[in-house]
Coordinates of C-alpha atoms in Angstrom, one line a residue:
Chain A
X12 CA 12.0 -41.2 71.9
X13 CA 8.9 -43.4 71.4
X14 CA 9.3 -44.6 75.0
X15 CA 9.4 -40.9 76.2
X16 CA 6.1 -40.2 74.2
X17 CA 4.5 -43.3 75.8
X18 CA 5.3 -41.9 79.3
X19 CA 4.0 -38.5 78.3
X20 CA 0.8 -39.9 77.1
X21 CA 0.3 -41.8 80.4
X22 CA 1.2 -38.9 82.6
X23 CA -1.2 -36.5 80.8
X24 CA -4.0 -39.0 81.1
X25 CA -3.4 -39.3 84.8
X26 CA -3.0 -35.5 85.3
X27 CA -6.4 -34.8 83.6
X28 CA -8.0 -37.6 85.5
X29 CA -6.9 -36.3 88.8
X30 CA -9.7 -34.3 90.4
X31 CA -7.5 -32.2 92.7
X32 CA -4.4 -31.3 90.8
X33 CA -6.0 -29.6 87.9
X34 CA -8.1 -27.2 89.9
X35 CA -5.1 -26.4 92.1
X36 CA -3.0 -25.6 89.0
X37 CA -5.5 -22.8 88.0
X38 CA -6.7 -21.6 91.4
X39 CA -3.3 -21.3 92.9
X40 CA -2.1 -18.5 90.7
X41 CA -5.2 -16.4 91.2
X42 CA -5.3 -16.7 94.9
X43 CA -1.5 -16.3 95.3
X44 CA -1.3 -13.2 93.2
X45 CA -4.4 -11.5 94.7
X46 CA -3.5 -12.2 98.3
X47 CA 0.2 -12.0 98.3
X48 CA 0.6 -9.0 96.1
X49 CA -1.9 -7.1 98.3
X50 CA -0.7 -8.3 101.6
X51 CA 2.9 -8.0 101.0
X52 CA 2.7 -4.4 99.9
X53 CA 5.0 -1.8 101.5
X54 CA 3.4 1.0 99.5
X55 CA 2.6 4.2 101.4
X56 CA -0.9 5.6 101.3
X57 CA -2.4 8.4 103.3
X58 CA 0.7 9.6 105.1
X59 CA -0.7 11.8 107.9
X60 CA 1.2 15.1 107.5
X61 CA 1.1 18.1 109.8
X62 CA 2.5 21.3 108.4
X63 CA 3.5 24.1 110.7
X64 CA 3.4 27.3 108.6
X65 CA 5.4 30.1 110.5
X66 CA 5.5 32.3 107.4
X67 CA 1.9 32.6 106.2
X68 CA 3.1 33.9 102.8
X69 CA 1.6 33.0 99.4
X70 CA 4.7 30.9 98.8
X71 CA 4.3 28.8 101.9
X72 CA 0.6 28.3 101.1
X73 CA 1.4 27.1 97.6
X74 CA 3.9 24.6 99.2
X75 CA 1.0 23.4 101.5
X76 CA -1.2 23.1 98.4
X77 CA 1.4 20.9 96.6
X78 CA 0.9 18.4 99.5
X79 CA -2.9 18.7 99.6
X80 CA -3.0 17.8 95.9
X81 CA -1.0 14.6 96.4
X82 CA -3.1 11.4 96.8
X83 CA -0.4 10.1 99.2
X84 CA -1.0 12.6 102.0
X85 CA -3.8 13.3 104.5
X86 CA -3.5 16.7 105.8
X87 CA -3.7 17.2 109.5
X88 CA -4.4 20.8 110.6
X89 CA -2.2 22.0 113.3
X90 CA -3.0 25.0 115.5
X91 CA 0.0 26.2 117.4
X92 CA 3.7 25.9 117.2
X93 CA 6.4 23.3 116.8
X94 CA 5.8 21.6 120.2
X95 CA 2.2 21.0 119.4
X96 CA 3.1 19.4 116.1
X97 CA 5.7 17.2 117.7
X98 CA 3.0 16.0 120.1
X99 CA 1.0 14.9 117.2
X100 CA 3.8 12.4 116.3
X101 CA 4.1 11.4 119.9
X102 CA 0.4 10.6 120.2
X103 CA 0.6 8.7 116.9
X104 CA -1.7 11.2 115.1
X105 CA 0.8 12.2 112.5
X106 CA 3.4 10.3 110.6
X107 CA 5.4 13.4 109.6
X108 CA 5.7 17.1 110.4
X109 CA 6.9 19.8 108.1
X110 CA 8.2 23.1 109.5
X111 CA 8.1 26.1 107.2
X112 CA 10.3 28.8 108.7
X113 CA 9.4 32.4 109.1
X114 CA 10.6 34.4 106.0
X115 CA 10.3 31.4 103.7
X116 CA 8.6 33.4 101.0
X117 CA 11.0 36.3 101.2
X118 CA 14.0 34.1 101.0
X119 CA 12.5 32.4 97.9
X120 CA 11.9 35.8 96.2
X121 CA 15.5 36.9 97.0
X122 CA 16.8 33.5 95.7
X123 CA 18.5 32.7 99.0
X124 CA 18.8 29.0 100.0
X125 CA 16.2 28.2 102.5
X126 CA 15.7 25.1 104.8
X127 CA 12.4 23.3 105.4
X128 CA 12.5 20.8 108.3
X129 CA 10.9 17.4 108.0
X130 CA 10.3 15.3 111.1
X131 CA 9.4 11.6 110.8
X132 CA 8.0 9.0 112.9
X133 CA 10.6 6.3 112.3
X134 CA 9.1 3.4 114.3
X135 CA 8.7 1.6 111.0
X136 CA 12.0 2.3 109.3
X137 CA 10.7 1.3 105.9
X138 CA 7.7 3.6 105.9
X139 CA 9.8 6.5 107.3
X140 CA 12.3 6.1 104.5
X141 CA 9.5 6.0 102.0
X142 CA 7.8 9.0 103.5
X143 CA 11.1 10.9 103.5
X144 CA 11.6 10.1 99.8
X145 CA 8.0 11.1 98.8
X146 CA 8.1 14.3 100.8
X147 CA 11.5 15.4 99.5
X148 CA 10.3 14.7 96.0
X149 CA 7.3 17.0 96.4
X150 CA 9.4 19.8 97.9
X151 CA 11.9 19.5 95.0
X152 CA 9.0 19.6 92.5
X153 CA 7.7 22.7 94.2
X154 CA 11.1 24.3 94.0
X155 CA 11.6 23.7 90.4
X156 CA 8.0 24.7 89.5
X157 CA 8.8 28.2 90.8
X158 CA 12.1 28.2 89.1
X159 CA 14.2 27.7 92.2
X160 CA 16.7 25.1 93.1
X161 CA 17.1 26.5 96.5
X162 CA 14.9 24.8 99.0
X163 CA 16.8 22.3 101.1
X164 CA 15.0 19.6 103.1
X165 CA 17.1 19.4 106.3
X166 CA 19.3 16.3 106.2
X167 CA 18.1 16.0 102.6
X168 CA 19.7 13.6 100.2
X169 CA 20.4 14.2 96.5
X170 CA 17.3 14.3 94.4
X171 CA 15.9 10.8 94.0
X172 CA 14.0 9.5 91.0
X173 CA 12.5 6.0 90.9
X174 CA 13.0 4.6 87.6
X175 CA 10.9 1.7 86.1
X176 CA 8.5 2.0 88.9
X177 CA 8.0 5.7 89.3
X178 CA 5.2 5.6 91.8
X179 CA 7.1 2.9 93.9
X180 CA 4.1 0.7 93.3
X181 CA 5.0 -2.2 95.5
X182 CA 2.6 -4.6 93.8
X183 CA 4.4 -4.2 90.5
X184 CA 7.6 -5.1 92.3
X185 CA 6.0 -8.1 94.1
X186 CA 4.1 -9.6 91.3
X187 CA 7.1 -10.8 89.2
X188 CA 8.6 -12.3 92.4
X189 CA 5.3 -14.1 93.2
X190 CA 5.2 -15.5 89.7
X191 CA 8.6 -17.0 90.4
X192 CA 7.4 -18.6 93.6
X193 CA 4.2 -19.9 91.9
X194 CA 6.0 -21.6 89.1
X195 CA 8.5 -23.1 91.5
X196 CA 5.9 -24.5 93.8
X197 CA 3.9 -26.0 91.0
X198 CA 6.9 -27.5 89.2
X199 CA 8.9 -28.8 92.2
X200 CA 6.1 -30.1 94.3
X201 CA 4.2 -31.8 91.5
X202 CA 7.3 -33.5 90.2
X203 CA 8.6 -34.7 93.6
X204 CA 5.2 -35.9 94.8
X205 CA 4.4 -37.7 91.4
X206 CA 7.6 -39.9 91.6
X207 CA 7.3 -40.6 95.4
X208 CA 3.7 -41.7 94.8
X209 CA 4.8 -44.2 92.2
X210 CA 7.3 -45.4 94.8
X211 CA 4.6 -45.7 97.4
X212 CA 2.2 -47.6 95.2
X213 CA 5.0 -49.8 93.9
X214 CA 4.3 -48.9 90.2
X215 CA 7.8 -47.7 89.8
X216 CA 9.0 -51.3 90.3
X217 CA 7.0 -52.5 87.4
X218 CA 8.7 -49.8 85.3
X219 CA 12.2 -50.6 86.7
X220 CA 11.9 -54.2 85.6
X221 CA 11.6 -53.0 82.0
X222 CA 14.5 -52.1 79.8
X223 CA 13.7 -48.4 79.9
X224 CA 16.7 -46.1 80.3
X225 CA 16.9 -43.7 83.3
X226 CA 17.1 -40.7 81.0
X227 CA 13.9 -41.8 79.2
X228 CA 12.0 -42.2 82.4
X229 CA 13.3 -38.8 83.8
X230 CA 12.6 -36.8 80.6
X231 CA 9.1 -38.5 80.4
X232 CA 8.5 -37.5 84.0
X233 CA 9.8 -33.9 83.8
X234 CA 8.3 -32.7 80.5
X235 CA 4.6 -32.8 81.6
X236 CA 5.2 -30.7 84.6
X237 CA 7.6 -28.5 82.7
X238 CA 4.7 -27.7 80.2
X239 CA 2.3 -27.3 83.1
X240 CA 4.6 -24.8 84.8
X241 CA 5.0 -22.8 81.7
X242 CA 1.3 -22.7 81.2
X243 CA 1.0 -21.6 84.8
X244 CA 3.5 -18.8 84.2
X245 CA 1.4 -17.6 81.1
X246 CA -1.7 -17.8 83.2
X247 CA -0.1 -15.8 86.0
X248 CA 1.1 -13.1 83.7
X249 CA -2.4 -12.8 82.2
X250 CA -3.9 -12.4 85.7
X251 CA -1.3 -9.8 86.5
X252 CA -2.1 -7.9 83.4
X253 CA -5.9 -8.0 84.1
X254 CA -5.7 -7.3 87.9
X255 CA -2.6 -5.1 88.3
X256 CA -2.2 -3.9 84.8
X257 CA 1.3 -5.2 84.8
X258 CA 2.8 -4.9 81.3
X259 CA 5.9 -6.9 80.3
X260 CA 8.3 -4.2 79.2
X261 CA 10.9 -6.6 78.0
X262 CA 10.9 -9.5 75.5
X263 CA 8.3 -12.2 76.2
X264 CA 10.3 -15.0 74.3
X265 CA 13.3 -14.1 76.5
X266 CA 11.2 -14.4 79.6
X267 CA 9.9 -17.8 78.6
X268 CA 13.3 -18.9 77.5
X269 CA 14.7 -18.2 80.9
X270 CA 11.7 -19.7 82.7
X271 CA 12.2 -22.9 80.5
X272 CA 15.8 -23.2 81.6
X273 CA 14.9 -22.3 85.3
X274 CA 12.2 -25.0 85.3
X275 CA 14.7 -27.7 84.4
X276 CA 16.5 -26.8 87.6
X277 CA 13.3 -26.6 89.7
X278 CA 11.8 -29.9 88.4
X279 CA 15.2 -31.6 88.5
X280 CA 15.6 -30.7 92.1
X281 CA 12.1 -32.1 92.9
X282 CA 13.3 -35.3 91.2
X283 CA 16.5 -35.5 93.1
X284 CA 14.6 -35.0 96.4
X285 CA 12.2 -37.7 95.4
X286 CA 15.0 -40.2 95.0
X287 CA 16.0 -39.6 98.6
X288 CA 12.4 -40.0 100.0
X289 CA 10.4 -43.0 100.5
X290 CA 7.0 -41.4 101.1
X291 CA 5.1 -38.2 100.3
X292 CA 5.4 -36.7 103.8
X293 CA 9.2 -36.9 103.7
X294 CA 9.4 -35.4 100.2
X295 CA 7.0 -32.6 101.1
X296 CA 9.2 -31.6 104.1
X297 CA 12.4 -31.7 102.0
X298 CA 10.9 -29.7 99.2
X299 CA 9.6 -27.2 101.7
X300 CA 12.9 -26.9 103.4
X301 CA 14.8 -26.1 100.2
X302 CA 12.1 -23.8 98.9
X303 CA 12.2 -21.7 102.1
X304 CA 16.0 -21.4 102.1
X305 CA 16.1 -20.6 98.4
X306 CA 13.2 -18.2 98.6
X307 CA 14.4 -16.2 101.6
X308 CA 17.8 -15.6 100.0
X309 CA 16.4 -15.0 96.5
X310 CA 15.5 -11.4 97.1
X311 CA 11.8 -11.8 97.1
X312 CA 11.3 -9.5 100.1
X313 CA 14.7 -8.0 100.7
X314 CA 17.4 -6.8 98.4
X315 CA 20.2 -9.4 97.9
X316 CA 22.9 -6.8 97.7
X317 CA 22.6 -5.9 101.4
X318 CA 22.8 -9.5 102.5
X319 CA 26.0 -10.8 104.2
X320 CA 28.9 -12.1 102.1
X321 CA 28.0 -15.8 102.6
X322 CA 24.5 -15.2 101.4
X323 CA 25.8 -13.4 98.3
X324 CA 28.0 -16.4 97.6
X325 CA 25.2 -18.9 98.1
X326 CA 23.0 -16.9 95.7
X327 CA 25.5 -17.8 93.0
X328 CA 24.0 -21.3 93.1
X329 CA 20.5 -20.3 94.0
X330 CA 18.3 -20.8 91.0
X331 CA 15.4 -18.7 92.5
X332 CA 17.8 -15.8 92.9
X333 CA 18.5 -15.8 89.1
X334 CA 14.9 -16.2 88.1
X335 CA 13.8 -13.5 90.5
X336 CA 16.3 -11.1 89.2
X337 CA 15.8 -11.9 85.5
X338 CA 12.0 -11.9 85.9
X339 CA 12.0 -8.4 87.4
X340 CA 14.5 -7.0 85.0
X341 CA 12.5 -8.3 82.0
X342 CA 9.1 -7.4 83.2
X343 CA 9.7 -4.0 84.9
X344 CA 12.8 -2.8 83.2
X345 CA 12.7 -4.4 79.8
X346 CA 16.4 -5.5 80.0
X347 CA 18.1 -6.8 76.8
X348 CA 19.8 -10.1 76.5
X349 CA 23.1 -8.3 76.7
X350 CA 22.4 -7.4 80.3
X351 CA 21.1 -10.9 81.2
X352 CA 23.5 -13.2 79.5
X353 CA 25.4 -14.0 82.7
X354 CA 22.3 -15.2 84.4
X355 CA 21.5 -17.3 81.4
X356 CA 24.9 -18.9 81.5
X357 CA 24.6 -19.5 85.2
X358 CA 21.1 -21.0 85.1
X359 CA 22.2 -23.3 82.1
X360 CA 25.1 -24.6 84.1
X361 CA 23.0 -25.3 87.2
X362 CA 20.4 -27.0 84.9
X363 CA 22.9 -29.3 83.3
X364 CA 24.3 -30.2 86.8
X365 CA 20.8 -30.9 88.2
X366 CA 19.8 -33.1 85.4
X367 CA 23.1 -35.0 85.5
X368 CA 22.7 -35.6 89.3
X369 CA 19.0 -36.6 88.8
X370 CA 19.9 -39.2 86.2
X371 CA 22.8 -40.5 88.3
X372 CA 20.6 -40.7 91.4
X373 CA 17.9 -42.7 89.7
X374 CA 18.7 -46.4 90.1
X375 CA 16.6 -49.2 88.7
X376 CA 18.0 -51.8 91.1
X377 CA 18.8 -51.3 94.8
Chain B
X17 CA 17.1 -79.5 78.0
X18 CA 18.2 -75.9 77.5
X19 CA 18.7 -74.1 80.8
X20 CA 17.3 -70.6 80.8
X21 CA 18.1 -69.6 84.4
X22 CA 21.2 -70.5 86.1
X23 CA 22.0 -69.6 89.7
X24 CA 25.2 -70.3 91.5
X25 CA 26.1 -69.6 95.2
X26 CA 23.6 -66.8 95.4
X27 CA 23.8 -64.8 98.6
X28 CA 21.9 -61.6 99.7
X29 CA 22.6 -60.0 103.0
X30 CA 20.8 -57.1 104.5
X31 CA 23.2 -55.9 107.3
X32 CA 23.8 -58.9 109.5
X33 CA 20.8 -60.7 108.2
X34 CA 21.3 -63.3 105.5
X35 CA 18.1 -63.4 103.5
X36 CA 19.3 -65.7 100.7
X37 CA 22.0 -68.2 101.7
X38 CA 24.1 -69.9 99.0
X39 CA 21.4 -70.9 96.5
X40 CA 22.4 -73.0 93.5
X41 CA 19.8 -74.2 91.0
X42 CA 18.8 -74.1 87.3
X43 CA 15.6 -73.8 85.4
X44 CA 14.9 -75.5 82.1
X45 CA 13.1 -73.9 79.1
X46 CA 9.3 -74.2 79.3
X47 CA 9.2 -75.3 82.8
X48 CA 6.9 -74.2 85.6
X49 CA 9.4 -73.7 88.4
X50 CA 7.9 -73.3 91.9
X51 CA 9.6 -71.5 94.7
X52 CA 8.0 -72.5 97.9
X53 CA 8.5 -71.4 101.4
X54 CA 7.0 -69.7 104.5
X55 CA 6.9 -66.0 104.7
X56 CA 10.4 -64.6 105.1
X57 CA 12.0 -67.7 103.7
X58 CA 13.7 -65.6 101.0
X59 CA 11.4 -66.3 98.0
X60 CA 10.7 -62.7 97.0
X61 CA 14.3 -61.6 97.6
X62 CA 15.5 -64.4 95.3
X63 CA 13.0 -63.5 92.5
X64 CA 13.8 -59.7 92.9
X65 CA 17.5 -60.5 92.3
X66 CA 16.7 -62.6 89.3
X67 CA 14.7 -59.7 87.8
X68 CA 17.4 -57.1 88.4
X69 CA 15.5 -55.1 91.0
X70 CA 17.9 -56.1 93.8
X71 CA 21.7 -56.4 93.6
X72 CA 23.1 -59.7 95.0
X73 CA 25.7 -59.6 97.7
X74 CA 27.6 -62.4 95.9
X75 CA 27.1 -65.3 93.5
X76 CA 26.4 -65.7 89.8
X77 CA 23.0 -65.3 88.0
X78 CA 22.5 -66.0 84.4
X79 CA 19.0 -65.4 82.9
X80 CA 18.2 -66.1 79.2
X81 CA 21.9 -66.4 78.6
X82 CA 22.7 -63.0 80.0
X83 CA 24.8 -62.2 83.1
X84 CA 22.9 -60.2 85.8
X85 CA 25.9 -58.1 86.7
X86 CA 27.0 -57.1 83.2
X87 CA 23.9 -57.4 81.1
X88 CA 20.9 -56.3 83.3
X89 CA 19.2 -54.5 80.4
X90 CA 19.3 -57.5 78.1
X91 CA 17.8 -59.5 81.0
X92 CA 15.1 -57.0 81.5
X93 CA 14.1 -57.1 77.9
X94 CA 13.7 -60.9 78.1
X95 CA 11.7 -61.3 81.2
X96 CA 8.2 -60.4 82.5
X97 CA 7.6 -59.7 86.2
X98 CA 4.6 -59.7 88.3
X99 CA 5.1 -58.3 91.7
X100 CA 3.7 -59.6 94.9
X101 CA 2.2 -56.2 95.5
X102 CA -0.2 -55.0 92.9
X103 CA 1.7 -52.5 90.9
X104 CA -0.3 -51.4 87.9
X105 CA -1.6 -47.8 87.6
X106 CA -5.0 -48.0 89.3
X107 CA -6.2 -44.7 87.7
X108 CA -5.7 -46.2 84.2
X109 CA -8.0 -48.6 82.5
X110 CA -7.0 -52.2 81.6
X111 CA -6.4 -51.2 78.0
X112 CA -4.2 -48.1 79.0
X113 CA -2.1 -50.2 81.4
X114 CA -1.3 -52.8 78.8
X115 CA -0.6 -50.2 76.2
X116 CA 1.6 -48.2 78.5
X117 CA 3.8 -51.1 79.4
X118 CA 3.8 -52.4 75.9
X119 CA 5.2 -49.0 74.8
X120 CA 7.8 -49.1 77.6
X121 CA 9.0 -52.4 76.3
X122 CA 9.5 -50.8 72.9
X123 CA 6.3 -51.6 70.9
X124 CA 4.8 -48.8 68.9
X125 CA 1.9 -47.8 66.7
X126 CA -0.1 -50.6 65.0
X127 CA 2.1 -53.3 66.6
X128 CA 1.3 -52.0 70.0
X129 CA -2.4 -51.7 69.4
X130 CA -2.5 -55.2 67.9
X131 CA -0.6 -56.7 70.8
X132 CA -2.8 -54.9 73.3
X133 CA -6.0 -56.2 71.8
X134 CA -4.5 -59.6 71.4
X135 CA -3.8 -59.9 75.1
X136 CA -7.3 -58.4 76.0
X137 CA -8.8 -61.3 73.9
X138 CA -6.4 -63.9 75.2
X139 CA -7.2 -63.0 78.8
X140 CA -11.0 -62.7 78.1
X141 CA -10.9 -59.1 79.4
X142 CA -13.0 -57.5 76.6
X143 CA -15.8 -56.5 78.9
X144 CA -13.3 -54.9 81.3
X145 CA -11.0 -53.2 78.8
X146 CA -12.2 -49.7 79.5
X147 CA -12.7 -50.1 83.2
X148 CA -10.3 -48.5 85.7
X149 CA -8.1 -51.1 87.2
X150 CA -8.9 -49.8 90.7
X151 CA -12.6 -50.9 90.4
X152 CA -11.7 -54.4 89.3
X153 CA -12.0 -57.4 91.8
X154 CA -8.6 -58.7 92.9
X155 CA -8.7 -61.8 90.8
X156 CA -9.2 -59.8 87.7
X157 CA -6.5 -57.3 88.6
X158 CA -4.1 -60.2 88.9
X159 CA -5.0 -61.3 85.4
X160 CA -4.3 -57.8 84.1
X161 CA -0.9 -57.9 85.9
X162 CA -0.1 -61.2 84.2
X163 CA -1.2 -59.8 80.8
X164 CA 1.1 -56.8 81.4
X165 CA 4.0 -59.1 82.3
X166 CA 3.6 -60.9 79.0
X167 CA 3.1 -57.8 76.7
X168 CA 6.5 -58.1 75.1
X169 CA 6.3 -61.9 74.7
X170 CA 9.2 -62.6 77.0
X171 CA 10.7 -66.2 77.0
X172 CA 10.7 -66.1 80.9
X173 CA 8.1 -64.8 83.3
X174 CA 8.5 -64.3 87.1
X175 CA 5.3 -64.4 89.2
X176 CA 5.7 -63.5 92.8
X177 CA 2.8 -64.9 94.8
X178 CA 0.4 -64.2 92.0
X179 CA -2.5 -65.8 93.7
X180 CA -2.3 -64.6 97.3
X181 CA -5.7 -63.3 98.5
X182 CA -7.5 -64.6 95.4
X183 CA -10.6 -66.8 95.7
X184 CA -10.2 -70.5 94.8
X185 CA -12.1 -70.3 91.5
X186 CA -10.0 -67.4 90.3
X187 CA -6.8 -69.2 91.5
X188 CA -7.9 -72.2 89.5
X189 CA -8.4 -70.1 86.4
X190 CA -5.1 -68.4 87.0
X191 CA -3.2 -71.7 87.1
X192 CA -4.9 -72.8 83.9
X193 CA -3.5 -69.8 82.3
X194 CA 0.0 -70.4 83.7
X195 CA -0.2 -74.0 82.3
X196 CA -1.2 -72.7 78.9
X197 CA 1.7 -70.2 78.9
X198 CA 4.1 -72.9 79.7
X199 CA 2.8 -75.2 77.0
X200 CA 3.7 -72.4 74.5
X201 CA 7.3 -72.6 75.5
X202 CA 7.5 -69.8 78.1
X203 CA 9.4 -70.6 81.2
X204 CA 7.5 -69.6 84.4
X205 CA 9.0 -69.1 87.8
X206 CA 6.4 -68.7 90.4
X207 CA 6.5 -68.3 94.2
X208 CA 3.6 -69.4 96.4
X209 CA 2.7 -70.6 99.8
X210 CA -0.3 -72.6 98.7
X211 CA 0.7 -76.3 98.8
X212 CA -2.0 -77.4 96.4
X213 CA -0.5 -75.1 93.8
X214 CA 2.8 -76.8 94.3
X215 CA 1.4 -79.9 92.6
X216 CA 1.0 -77.9 89.4
X217 CA 4.7 -77.2 89.2
X218 CA 7.1 -79.3 87.1
X219 CA 10.0 -78.6 89.5
X220 CA 9.9 -77.3 93.1
X221 CA 12.4 -75.6 95.2
X222 CA 11.5 -75.4 98.9
X223 CA 13.2 -72.6 100.8
X224 CA 13.6 -72.5 104.6
X225 CA 15.5 -69.6 106.2
X226 CA 17.1 -68.5 102.9
X227 CA 18.5 -72.0 102.1
X228 CA 17.5 -74.8 99.8
X229 CA 15.7 -77.5 101.8
X230 CA 14.5 -79.6 98.9
X231 CA 14.7 -79.4 95.1
X232 CA 13.1 -81.8 92.6
X233 CA 9.9 -82.9 90.9
X234 CA 6.9 -83.0 93.2
X235 CA 6.4 -86.7 92.9
X236 CA 10.1 -87.5 93.5
X237 CA 10.1 -85.3 96.6
X238 CA 7.1 -86.9 98.0
X239 CA 8.4 -90.4 97.7
X240 CA 11.9 -89.4 98.8
X241 CA 10.5 -88.0 102.0
X242 CA 7.8 -90.8 102.2
X243 CA 4.9 -88.4 102.5
X244 CA 1.4 -88.5 100.8
X245 CA 1.0 -84.8 100.1
X246 CA 2.8 -81.6 99.6
X247 CA 1.4 -80.3 102.8
X248 CA 3.0 -83.1 104.8
X249 CA 6.2 -82.6 103.0
X250 CA 6.3 -79.0 103.7
X251 CA 5.5 -79.5 107.3
X252 CA 8.1 -82.2 107.8
X253 CA 10.8 -79.9 106.2
X254 CA 9.7 -77.0 108.3
X255 CA 9.8 -79.1 111.5
X256 CA 13.3 -80.3 110.7
X257 CA 14.3 -76.7 110.3
X258 CA 12.8 -75.8 113.6
X259 CA 14.6 -78.8 115.2
X260 CA 17.9 -77.6 113.7
X261 CA 17.3 -74.2 115.1
X262 CA 16.9 -75.6 118.6

């Protein structure tokens, strides 16, 4: 224990003396959150909508008003019929066209089901799907506001409600994911580089010639970066709160509890990689390689459920997948431990394995 | 005399290359034992095996009464090691380096503080104690390395080319310290390729191509090979080796 404390003391002196690491630790989360969360957004803003009103009734006008009042739409006035409005899509002037049929108002008054047609520019599938869902939502709202359940959007789907992120604010969805990436980068890179640096300088040899036990060395090396990564997470959450007004719905102790377990894996991996590398370039490439694979499959950008079977299986051992999932569930949804315990069990097993391998891989003599 | 290091039929192979070939020798307590040889003769490989940094291919090593294969941790606790390459933390001060390694060797609290200041005094490093090691001249860095290797008062210390690149005055000072340490009963095993330094050793082992070429006291070796100086001795042995190779 005393030996571990001695290593901690030395590591912290070195970290605080390092002129580059400390600023990076605090600048990184700000830059990453601000740039990535804004750049990676898939949120729809100012959908250019053309409405062809063939009815000119008070009812059709109030439907048009419903769209004019929404901040997501820019209304494009159309003179002429259906063909003119389709041209608007062809020329790239409109993203969506709504056709209100003749007799729309009368049908509504009679209480007869009526169809409204929605045409979408689907070059970008994601934005088309989002536009479809926004637009259907507004039409449904209009219908229920006048006490009708009778307007169908052609090829419409069952009424959709987006829970936990009602406005489909993409930033809120991205921020927990980016925090995962951030904490992983800081933890894994710093650990891996720190140990390889001792190898390069030869200082590790002076340590290996002492009677220190491998577990003491490893714990002493991991704890400082474990603490730094947890501080990094808190710092990131504070920035997310200030900049994006992201509120953690779930339990904060649970969030940090999971992060603490996850970091054992991330840092342990960094350590294992550093035992296989002899210089900093090598270890950087290795860490980068593993990061990209884990990250792409983790569900940061795309839902893991729709990935092929092998990827779903791989994610069972992907630490980033668990942290990504738990982080979003806790921050956005406020899940209870009863819904997360399986992820806790999985990450604990992975953590134990990682530490075991790391200690086994660390040899004092070659 | 009590033998503190015993080596029997020690062999180290790297692939097809035999770096150390069948070494057998022993070192007595309190001795300054010099390991001499040209670059690549196998000095560093031998010393690294004795310190437990490198696993031997075959042979038997006993250091401070412990077996290198079964009791490496006991050996590590009883030896000090100073590497050929400077291997202290250059971004820590003299004081912090000594304190860190003292702590790693198991010292703690008051005891650690006391030992650290004792070494700083003993090696006359008081004016440098809060200076970063990276800004010290090489000769002084080597003194700090030596101090670190002695922080846990080991009965045996291994010094791998401690004076290479150091100026003559600093070298002289360094050897005075080694002599002083040996007088206190510490066994010193040192490698060097400076022949004048060989004269300071009690026993010499001259290695050529991983094998023992000569072993004995400096004076005995000189009279046996009928030479005046260590330099001549070394050159004649090296020449023999070259002749053998041809």
